[in-house]
């Protein structure tokens, strides 16, 4: 049964429309929904975000627009740090096109998941910190300022966000380039040394930078992307196991089955059957360090 969170437990008063819930770190948290909407901004570390039964391997720069109709949870977290910006649309007083600034349940889930650049995260960090301080006050002026700061934050997100599979990112940092390349190479082989040669980067320094911000190594992250992609294809698609393996970058379907079983505790075939037959929840260990 899904846990439900209520605005009365998070918002300072009945007129406050926004609050920042800092999760530094974010622990494993069971499936839940709430009677408010929220932005989720991931600053560092890694984990598994299960959003309406779809798994997302998350790390620094991930951005989610979560509506009150959504269910989500966090599993297998590792030094995960994020901020939840909670807001009540019915309490907004500023005239704005909030449905465009903060996409709601009328927008597909695919269009509510984005990536932020390193530059964007730096700018947004200051704005979120400013909002976190202001929203803890209840006088009318602070309530209005908090809403204005939320509007600024929403506008900055529009400026700095990019599609997760985007091949281009303005002012891209080397970490951004690597994360984009990994997401674009789920179905293909990826060689870090070749990537570094193409972009004139130092492989050793980039490995260290990646580990510092994500809490895992490059190959581990790519494996998580592939396994989560496989989970979605198995649950919602009709491809054969061999085709799923190929789509997720595994030349050998038998090896894919071994890797998948080790990560999820169940074979690809049984994973598919369990969801078709029972819809049961499977305990995942995708983010456990190797």
mmCIF file of C-alpha atoms in Angstrom:
data_model
loop_
_atom_site.group_PDB
_atom_site.id
_atom_site.type_symbol
_atom_site.label_atom_id
_atom_site.label_comp_id
_atom_site.label_asym_id
_atom_site.label_seq_id
_atom_site.Cartn_x
_atom_site.Cartn_y
_atom_site.Cartn_z
ATOM 1 C CA UNK A 1 0.000 0.000 0.000
ATOM 2 C CA UNK A 2 1.395 3.393 -0.975
ATOM 3 C CA UNK A 3 2.226 5.883 1.784
ATOM 4 C CA UNK A 4 0.554 9.310 1.467
ATOM 5 C CA UNK A 5 2.226 12.555 2.556
ATOM 6 C CA UNK A 6 0.155 15.602 3.478
ATOM 7 C CA UNK A 7 0.837 19.315 3.035
ATOM 8 C CA UNK A 8 -0.049 20.025 6.683
ATOM 9 C CA UNK A 9 3.051 18.092 7.734
ATOM 10 C CA UNK A 10 5.435 20.095 5.543
ATOM 11 C CA UNK A 11 4.151 23.620 4.959
ATOM 12 C CA UNK A 12 4.655 26.203 7.681
ATOM 13 C CA UNK A 13 1.109 27.632 7.545
ATOM 14 C CA UNK A 14 -2.055 27.325 5.488
ATOM 15 C CA UNK A 15 -1.002 30.252 3.284
ATOM 16 C CA UNK A 16 2.576 29.167 2.502
ATOM 17 C CA UNK A 17 2.657 27.857 -1.063
ATOM 18 C CA UNK A 18 6.220 26.505 -1.235
ATOM 19 C CA UNK A 19 8.771 24.819 1.003
ATOM 20 C CA UNK A 20 12.186 23.221 0.416
ATOM 21 C CA UNK A 21 12.710 19.774 1.949
ATOM 22 C CA UNK A 22 16.458 19.127 2.031
ATOM 23 C CA UNK A 23 17.494 15.506 1.745
ATOM 24 C CA UNK A 24 21.257 15.506 2.350
ATOM 25 C CA UNK A 25 21.426 12.541 2.326
ATOM 26 C CA UNK A 26 18.291 10.969 0.905
ATOM 27 C CA UNK A 27 17.752 7.546 2.445
ATOM 28 C CA UNK A 28 15.789 4.681 0.926
ATOM 29 C CA UNK A 29 12.126 5.719 1.020
ATOM 30 C CA UNK A 30 9.059 3.569 0.296
ATOM 31 C CA UNK A 31 6.524 4.162 -2.459
ATOM 32 C CA UNK A 32 4.413 7.217 -1.703
ATOM 33 C CA UNK A 33 2.289 9.998 -3.142
ATOM 34 C CA UNK A 34 1.211 13.363 -1.718
ATOM 35 C CA UNK A 35 -1.429 16.077 -1.872
ATOM 36 C CA UNK A 36 1.071 18.608 -3.260
ATOM 37 C CA UNK A 37 3.433 18.768 -6.252
ATOM 38 C CA UNK A 38 7.219 18.840 -6.105
ATOM 39 C CA UNK A 39 10.434 19.408 -7.977
ATOM 40 C CA UNK A 40 13.242 16.918 -7.361
ATOM 41 C CA UNK A 41 16.770 18.198 -8.038
ATOM 42 C CA UNK A 42 19.615 15.706 -7.540
ATOM 43 C CA UNK A 43 22.931 17.264 -6.488
ATOM 44 C CA UNK A 44 25.254 14.274 -6.024
ATOM 45 C CA UNK A 45 25.508 10.557 -5.340
ATOM 46 C CA UNK A 46 23.348 7.894 -6.961
ATOM 47 C CA UNK A 47 20.344 5.706 -6.421
ATOM 48 C CA UNK A 48 17.275 4.225 -8.047
ATOM 49 C CA UNK A 49 14.152 6.369 -8.435
ATOM 50 C CA UNK A 50 11.023 4.290 -9.049
ATOM 51 C CA UNK A 51 8.488 6.702 -10.549
ATOM 52 C CA UNK A 52 5.047 5.288 -11.394
ATOM 53 C CA UNK A 53 6.684 1.849 -11.565
ATOM 54 C CA UNK A 54 9.352 2.968 -14.042
ATOM 55 C CA UNK A 55 12.972 2.734 -12.774
ATOM 56 C CA UNK A 56 15.365 5.668 -13.264
ATOM 57 C CA UNK A 57 19.036 5.394 -12.282
ATOM 58 C CA UNK A 58 19.649 8.867 -10.843
ATOM 59 C CA UNK A 59 22.747 10.924 -10.166
ATOM 60 C CA UNK A 60 23.895 14.557 -10.096
ATOM 61 C CA UNK A 61 21.932 16.795 -12.472
ATOM 62 C CA UNK A 62 18.719 14.782 -12.697
ATOM 63 C CA UNK A 63 15.511 16.808 -12.512
ATOM 64 C CA UNK A 64 11.953 15.541 -12.036
ATOM 65 C CA UNK A 65 8.595 17.340 -12.024
ATOM 66 C CA UNK A 66 6.438 15.201 -9.713
ATOM 67 C CA UNK A 67 2.673 15.721 -9.544
ATOM 68 C CA UNK A 68 0.295 14.876 -6.720
ATOM 69 C CA UNK A 69 -1.034 11.986 -8.808
ATOM 70 C CA UNK A 70 2.372 10.331 -9.105
ATOM 71 C CA UNK A 71 3.811 7.549 -6.937
ATOM 72 C CA UNK A 72 7.535 7.273 -6.424
ATOM 73 C CA UNK A 73 10.196 5.797 -4.157
ATOM 74 C CA UNK A 74 13.980 5.666 -3.678
ATOM 75 C CA UNK A 75 15.984 2.463 -3.447
ATOM 76 C CA UNK A 76 19.634 1.367 -3.303
ATOM 77 C CA UNK A 77 20.835 4.896 -2.569
ATOM 78 C CA UNK A 78 24.530 5.712 -2.227
ATOM 79 C CA UNK A 79 25.531 9.142 -0.855
ATOM 80 C CA UNK A 80 22.449 10.535 -2.605
ATOM 81 C CA UNK A 81 21.789 14.233 -1.969
ATOM 82 C CA UNK A 82 18.735 15.986 -3.393
ATOM 83 C CA UNK A 83 16.269 18.775 -2.690
ATOM 84 C CA UNK A 84 12.510 18.446 -2.901
ATOM 85 C CA UNK A 85 10.858 21.777 -3.685
ATOM 86 C CA UNK A 86 7.249 21.242 -2.578
ATOM 87 C CA UNK A 87 4.466 23.540 -3.773
ATOM 88 C CA UNK A 88 0.673 23.925 -3.620
ATOM 89 C CA UNK A 89 -0.689 25.256 -6.889
ATOM 90 C CA UNK A 90 -4.031 26.238 -5.369
ATOM 91 C CA UNK A 91 -2.246 28.687 -3.046
ATOM 92 C CA UNK A 92 -0.381 30.605 -5.757
ATOM 93 C CA UNK A 93 -1.200 34.301 -5.896
ATOM 94 C CA UNK A 94 1.194 35.528 -8.580
ATOM 95 C CA UNK A 95 -0.295 35.675 -12.056
ATOM 96 C CA UNK A 96 1.776 33.325 -14.207
ATOM 97 C CA UNK A 97 1.398 30.446 -16.618
ATOM 98 C CA UNK A 98 2.256 27.928 -13.905
ATOM 99 C CA UNK A 99 1.284 24.931 -16.035
ATOM 100 C CA UNK A 100 4.107 25.860 -18.417
ATOM 101 C CA UNK A 101 6.591 26.795 -15.701
ATOM 102 C CA UNK A 102 5.882 23.689 -13.627
ATOM 103 C CA UNK A 103 4.473 20.868 -15.804
ATOM 104 C CA UNK A 104 1.721 18.901 -14.070
ATOM 105 C CA UNK A 105 0.052 15.509 -14.572
ATOM 106 C CA UNK A 106 -1.411 16.692 -17.880
ATOM 107 C CA UNK A 107 2.115 16.488 -19.314
ATOM 108 C CA UNK A 108 3.517 13.026 -20.039
ATOM 109 C CA UNK A 109 5.999 11.567 -17.580
ATOM 110 C CA UNK A 110 8.619 11.490 -20.325
ATOM 111 C CA UNK A 111 8.313 15.279 -20.631
ATOM 112 C CA UNK A 112 8.769 15.754 -16.883
ATOM 113 C CA UNK A 113 12.234 14.197 -16.631
ATOM 114 C CA UNK A 114 15.246 16.360 -17.547
ATOM 115 C CA UNK A 115 18.981 16.796 -17.094
ATOM 116 C CA UNK A 116 20.757 19.898 -15.780
ATOM 117 C CA UNK A 117 24.216 21.072 -16.802
ATOM 118 C CA UNK A 118 26.995 21.635 -14.276
ATOM 119 C CA UNK A 119 26.728 25.366 -14.923
ATOM 120 C CA UNK A 120 22.984 25.255 -14.409
ATOM 121 C CA UNK A 121 23.333 23.365 -11.139
ATOM 122 C CA UNK A 122 25.750 25.988 -9.836
ATOM 123 C CA UNK A 123 23.276 28.787 -10.577
ATOM 124 C CA UNK A 124 20.301 26.832 -9.241
ATOM 125 C CA UNK A 125 22.076 25.883 -6.010
ATOM 126 C CA UNK A 126 22.137 29.518 -4.899
ATOM 127 C CA UNK A 127 18.492 30.056 -5.851
ATOM 128 C CA UNK A 128 17.311 26.952 -3.975
ATOM 129 C CA UNK A 129 19.282 27.993 -0.882
ATOM 130 C CA UNK A 130 17.693 31.446 -1.009
ATOM 131 C CA UNK A 131 14.231 29.911 -1.354
ATOM 132 C CA UNK A 132 14.890 27.483 1.513
ATOM 133 C CA UNK A 133 15.537 30.379 3.899
ATOM 134 C CA UNK A 134 12.618 32.566 2.779
ATOM 135 C CA UNK A 135 9.974 29.843 2.813
ATOM 136 C CA UNK A 136 10.504 29.238 6.540
ATOM 137 C CA UNK A 137 8.836 32.582 7.337
ATOM 138 C CA UNK A 138 5.091 33.108 7.599
ATOM 139 C CA UNK A 139 4.544 36.850 7.242
ATOM 140 C CA UNK A 140 2.702 37.846 4.033
ATOM 141 C CA UNK A 141 5.740 39.503 2.450
ATOM 142 C CA UNK A 142 7.869 36.369 2.862
ATOM 143 C CA UNK A 143 5.065 34.224 1.472
ATOM 144 C CA UNK A 144 4.989 36.416 -1.646
ATOM 145 C CA UNK A 145 8.791 36.469 -1.914
ATOM 146 C CA UNK A 146 8.890 32.691 -1.657
ATOM 147 C CA UNK A 147 6.457 32.369 -4.521
ATOM 148 C CA UNK A 148 8.466 34.881 -6.571
ATOM 149 C CA UNK A 149 11.635 32.877 -5.884
ATOM 150 C CA UNK A 150 9.860 29.701 -7.009
ATOM 151 C CA UNK A 151 8.948 31.468 -10.244
ATOM 152 C CA UNK A 152 12.593 32.465 -10.752
ATOM 153 C CA UNK A 153 13.687 28.904 -10.050
ATOM 154 C CA UNK A 154 11.155 27.540 -12.555
ATOM 155 C CA UNK A 155 12.364 29.986 -15.214
ATOM 156 C CA UNK A 156 16.008 29.059 -14.588
ATOM 157 C CA UNK A 157 15.105 25.395 -14.941
ATOM 158 C CA UNK A 158 13.642 26.166 -18.365
ATOM 159 C CA UNK A 159 16.937 27.832 -19.302
ATOM 160 C CA UNK A 160 19.316 25.145 -18.099
ATOM 161 C CA UNK A 161 17.439 21.868 -18.493
ATOM 162 C CA UNK A 162 18.014 19.503 -21.420
ATOM 163 C CA UNK A 163 16.440 16.254 -22.533
ATOM 164 C CA UNK A 164 18.236 13.254 -20.964
ATOM 165 C CA UNK A 165 19.098 11.908 -24.416
ATOM 166 C CA UNK A 166 20.156 15.289 -25.824
ATOM 167 C CA UNK A 167 23.353 15.192 -27.866
ATOM 168 C CA UNK A 168 24.153 18.850 -27.259
ATOM 169 C CA UNK A 169 24.395 20.928 -24.121
ATOM 170 C CA UNK A 170 25.299 24.631 -24.102
ATOM 171 C CA UNK A 171 28.388 25.451 -22.023
ATOM 172 C CA UNK A 172 28.871 21.753 -21.362
ATOM 173 C CA UNK A 173 31.316 20.765 -18.653
ATOM 174 C CA UNK A 174 33.421 17.642 -19.190
ATOM 175 C CA UNK A 175 31.236 15.771 -16.698
ATOM 176 C CA UNK A 176 28.132 16.751 -18.679
ATOM 177 C CA UNK A 177 29.737 15.530 -21.894
ATOM 178 C CA UNK A 178 30.529 12.170 -20.359
ATOM 179 C CA UNK A 179 27.053 11.683 -18.865
ATOM 180 C CA UNK A 180 25.451 12.525 -22.217
ATOM 181 C CA UNK A 181 27.777 10.155 -24.061
ATOM 182 C CA UNK A 182 26.965 7.296 -21.677
ATOM 183 C CA UNK A 183 23.224 7.798 -22.096
ATOM 184 C CA UNK A 184 23.652 7.870 -25.865
ATOM 185 C CA UNK A 185 25.655 4.632 -25.872
ATOM 186 C CA UNK A 186 23.333 2.284 -23.998
ATOM 187 C CA UNK A 187 23.025 0.051 -27.068
ATOM 188 C CA UNK A 188 26.653 0.372 -28.162
ATOM 189 C CA UNK A 189 30.142 -0.192 -26.819
ATOM 190 C CA UNK A 190 31.667 2.712 -24.931
ATOM 191 C CA UNK A 191 35.394 3.257 -24.475
ATOM 192 C CA UNK A 192 36.410 6.016 -22.097
ATOM 193 C CA UNK A 193 39.886 6.391 -23.591
ATOM 194 C CA UNK A 194 38.433 6.961 -27.060
ATOM 195 C CA UNK A 195 35.951 9.461 -25.664
ATOM 196 C CA UNK A 196 38.743 11.343 -23.886
ATOM 197 C CA UNK A 197 40.847 11.450 -27.054
ATOM 198 C CA UNK A 198 37.907 12.914 -28.997
ATOM 199 C CA UNK A 199 37.407 15.670 -26.437
ATOM 200 C CA UNK A 200 41.051 16.201 -25.398
ATOM 201 C CA UNK A 201 40.400 15.091 -21.814
ATOM 202 C CA UNK A 202 42.503 13.280 -19.244
ATOM 203 C CA UNK A 203 40.991 9.806 -18.568
ATOM 204 C CA UNK A 204 42.359 9.531 -15.041
ATOM 205 C CA UNK A 205 41.140 12.992 -14.025
ATOM 206 C CA UNK A 206 37.732 12.376 -15.589
ATOM 207 C CA UNK A 207 37.329 9.060 -13.760
ATOM 208 C CA UNK A 208 38.100 10.810 -10.485
ATOM 209 C CA UNK A 209 35.670 13.642 -11.242
ATOM 210 C CA UNK A 210 32.922 11.190 -12.178
ATOM 211 C CA UNK A 211 33.414 9.199 -8.976
ATOM 212 C CA UNK A 212 33.402 12.384 -6.882
ATOM 213 C CA UNK A 213 30.037 13.579 -8.205
ATOM 214 C CA UNK A 214 28.169 10.325 -8.793
ATOM 215 C CA UNK A 215 29.629 8.019 -6.155
ATOM 216 C CA UNK A 216 30.348 5.225 -8.649
ATOM 217 C CA UNK A 217 32.622 4.453 -11.550
ATOM 218 C CA UNK A 218 31.836 4.941 -15.228
ATOM 219 C CA UNK A 219 31.251 1.290 -16.095
ATOM 220 C CA UNK A 220 28.961 0.839 -13.109
ATOM 221 C CA UNK A 221 26.813 3.798 -14.161
ATOM 222 C CA UNK A 222 26.557 2.570 -17.749
ATOM 223 C CA UNK A 223 25.512 -0.838 -16.481
ATOM 224 C CA UNK A 224 22.740 0.758 -14.387
ATOM 225 C CA UNK A 225 21.468 2.635 -17.430
ATOM 226 C CA UNK A 226 21.383 -0.586 -19.430
ATOM 227 C CA UNK A 227 19.691 -2.645 -16.722
ATOM 228 C CA UNK A 228 17.009 -0.020 -16.106
ATOM 229 C CA UNK A 229 16.384 0.221 -19.838
ATOM 230 C CA UNK A 230 16.038 -3.559 -19.928
ATOM 231 C CA UNK A 231 13.600 -3.483 -17.018
ATOM 232 C CA UNK A 232 11.354 -1.056 -18.864
ATOM 233 C CA UNK A 233 11.500 -3.025 -22.121
ATOM 234 C CA UNK A 234 10.717 -6.281 -20.350
ATOM 235 C CA UNK A 235 7.841 -4.856 -18.371
ATOM 236 C CA UNK A 236 6.176 -2.708 -20.991
ATOM 237 C CA UNK A 237 7.352 -4.141 -24.324
ATOM 238 C CA UNK A 238 6.986 -7.378 -26.257
ATOM 239 C CA UNK A 239 10.563 -7.803 -27.540
ATOM 240 C CA UNK A 240 12.276 -11.154 -27.147
ATOM 241 C CA UNK A 241 14.919 -11.518 -24.430
ATOM 242 C CA UNK A 242 17.609 -11.604 -27.122
ATOM 243 C CA UNK A 243 16.342 -8.392 -28.702
ATOM 244 C CA UNK A 244 16.156 -6.690 -25.294
ATOM 245 C CA UNK A 245 19.749 -7.729 -24.645
ATOM 246 C CA UNK A 246 20.899 -6.274 -27.975
ATOM 247 C CA UNK A 247 18.916 -3.063 -27.425
ATOM 248 C CA UNK A 248 20.676 -2.634 -24.070
ATOM 249 C CA UNK A 249 24.217 -3.193 -25.325
ATOM 250 C CA UNK A 250 24.689 -6.914 -24.626
ATOM 251 C CA UNK A 251 25.947 -8.994 -27.553
ATOM 252 C CA UNK A 252 25.370 -12.242 -25.665
ATOM 253 C CA UNK A 253 21.842 -12.805 -24.339
ATOM 254 C CA UNK A 254 23.111 -15.440 -21.898
ATOM 255 C CA UNK A 255 25.561 -12.966 -20.403
ATOM 256 C CA UNK A 256 22.755 -10.390 -20.261
ATOM 257 C CA UNK A 257 20.650 -12.849 -18.268
ATOM 258 C CA UNK A 258 23.497 -13.391 -15.816
ATOM 259 C CA UNK A 259 24.069 -9.649 -15.317
ATOM 260 C CA UNK A 260 20.345 -8.921 -15.040
ATOM 261 C CA UNK A 261 19.790 -11.740 -12.535
ATOM 262 C CA UNK A 262 22.711 -10.563 -10.416
ATOM 263 C CA UNK A 263 21.409 -6.988 -10.372
ATOM 264 C CA UNK A 264 17.684 -7.652 -9.872
ATOM 265 C CA UNK A 265 17.646 -11.009 -8.100
ATOM 266 C CA UNK A 266 15.501 -12.571 -10.818
ATOM 267 C CA UNK A 267 16.025 -13.625 -14.433
ATOM 268 C CA UNK A 268 14.756 -11.437 -17.296
ATOM 269 C CA UNK A 269 12.101 -14.012 -18.155
ATOM 270 C CA UNK A 270 10.870 -14.329 -14.576
ATOM 271 C CA UNK A 271 10.936 -10.543 -14.181
ATOM 272 C CA UNK A 272 8.574 -10.185 -17.130
ATOM 273 C CA UNK A 273 6.309 -13.016 -15.950
ATOM 274 C CA UNK A 274 6.055 -11.672 -12.427
ATOM 275 C CA UNK A 275 4.748 -8.350 -13.657
ATOM 276 C CA UNK A 276 2.409 -9.949 -16.156
ATOM 277 C CA UNK A 277 1.049 -12.415 -13.636
ATOM 278 C CA UNK A 278 1.152 -10.754 -10.239
ATOM 279 C CA UNK A 279 2.472 -7.211 -10.547
ATOM 280 C CA UNK A 280 4.617 -7.985 -7.508
ATOM 281 C CA UNK A 281 7.352 -5.696 -6.299
ATOM 282 C CA UNK A 282 10.898 -6.870 -6.886
ATOM 283 C CA UNK A 283 13.677 -5.914 -4.521
ATOM 284 C CA UNK A 284 16.462 -4.288 -6.500
ATOM 285 C CA UNK A 285 20.178 -4.001 -5.783
ATOM 286 C CA UNK A 286 21.154 -2.042 -8.873
ATOM 287 C CA UNK A 287 23.132 0.643 -7.103
ATOM 288 C CA UNK A 288 25.155 -1.556 -4.813
ATOM 289 C CA UNK A 289 28.828 -0.841 -5.426
ATOM 290 C CA UNK A 290 30.785 -3.611 -7.037
#
